[in-house]
Coordinates of C-alpha atoms in Angstrom, one line a residue:
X1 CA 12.8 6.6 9.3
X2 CA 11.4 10.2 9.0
X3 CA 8.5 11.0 10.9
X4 CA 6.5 11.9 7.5
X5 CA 7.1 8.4 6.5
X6 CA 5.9 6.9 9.8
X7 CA 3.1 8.5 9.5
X8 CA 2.6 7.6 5.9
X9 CA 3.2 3.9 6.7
X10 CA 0.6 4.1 9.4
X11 CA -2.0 5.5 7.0
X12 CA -1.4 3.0 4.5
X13 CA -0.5 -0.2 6.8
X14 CA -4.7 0.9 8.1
X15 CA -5.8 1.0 4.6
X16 CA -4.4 -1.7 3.6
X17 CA -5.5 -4.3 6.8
X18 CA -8.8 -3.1 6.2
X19 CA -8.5 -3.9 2.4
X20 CA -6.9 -7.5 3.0
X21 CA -8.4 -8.8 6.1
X22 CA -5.5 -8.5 8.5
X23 CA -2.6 -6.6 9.7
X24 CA -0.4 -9.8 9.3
X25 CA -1.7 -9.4 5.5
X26 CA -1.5 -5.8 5.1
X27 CA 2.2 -6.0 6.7
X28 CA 3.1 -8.7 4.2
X29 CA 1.5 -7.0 1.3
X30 CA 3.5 -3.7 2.4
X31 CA 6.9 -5.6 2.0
X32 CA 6.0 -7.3 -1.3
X33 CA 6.9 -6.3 -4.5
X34 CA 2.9 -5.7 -6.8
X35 CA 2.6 -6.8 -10.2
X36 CA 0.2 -4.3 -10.5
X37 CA 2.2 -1.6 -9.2
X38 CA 5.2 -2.6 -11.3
X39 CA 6.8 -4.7 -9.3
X40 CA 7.5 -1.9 -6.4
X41 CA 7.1 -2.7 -2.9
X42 CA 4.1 -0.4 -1.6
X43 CA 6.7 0.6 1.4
X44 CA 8.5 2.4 -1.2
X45 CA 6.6 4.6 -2.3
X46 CA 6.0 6.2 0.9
X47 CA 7.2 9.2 -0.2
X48 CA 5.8 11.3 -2.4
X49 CA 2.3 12.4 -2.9
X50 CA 2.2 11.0 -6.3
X51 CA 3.0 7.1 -5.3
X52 CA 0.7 7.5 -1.8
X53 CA -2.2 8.1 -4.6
X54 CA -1.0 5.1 -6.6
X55 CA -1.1 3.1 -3.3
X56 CA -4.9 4.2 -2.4
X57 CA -6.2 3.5 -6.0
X58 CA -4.9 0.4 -6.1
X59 CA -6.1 -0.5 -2.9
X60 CA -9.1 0.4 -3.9
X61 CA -8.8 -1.8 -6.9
X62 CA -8.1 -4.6 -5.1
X63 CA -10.9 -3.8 -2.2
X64 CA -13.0 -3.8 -5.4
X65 CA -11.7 -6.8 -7.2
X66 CA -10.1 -4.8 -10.0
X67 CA -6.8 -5.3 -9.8
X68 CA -5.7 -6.8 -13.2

C-alpha cells in the first residue's frame, strides 16, 4: 500500500461514513463491488484522479438519493 493510496482511502473511507451513516458501512461499501459504478469495488479505484471523481459523484448521488 502506497502512501498516495492511504491517503486516498482515508479521504474517501470519511466521505463515504459521512454518506452512509457509519464507518462499519462506509468500510463495507468500500470493499463491495457498485452496480452503479459497474460493478468495481470503490477500493479500486483509488488510483487515479479520474476514478476518485467517479467515487465523489457518486457519493454524492447516493447522499442525494440519485443513485439509479
Amino acid at each position: 500500500m502506497t502512501e498516495n493510496f492511504a491517503v486516498q482511502y482515508s479521504k474517501v473511507l470519511k466521505r463515504a461514513t459521512q454518506v452512509l451513516g457509519s464507518r462499519e458501512a462506509a468500510e463495507r461499501w468500500m470493499a463491495a463491488p457498485a452496480l452503479g459504478l459497474e460493478r468495481r469495488r470503490p477500493i479500486d479505484m483509488l488510483s487515479n484522479a479520474e476514478d476518485l471523481e467517479v467515487l465523489e459523484t457518486f457519493l454524492g448521488r447516493i447522499e442525494y438519493g440519485v443513485y439509479h
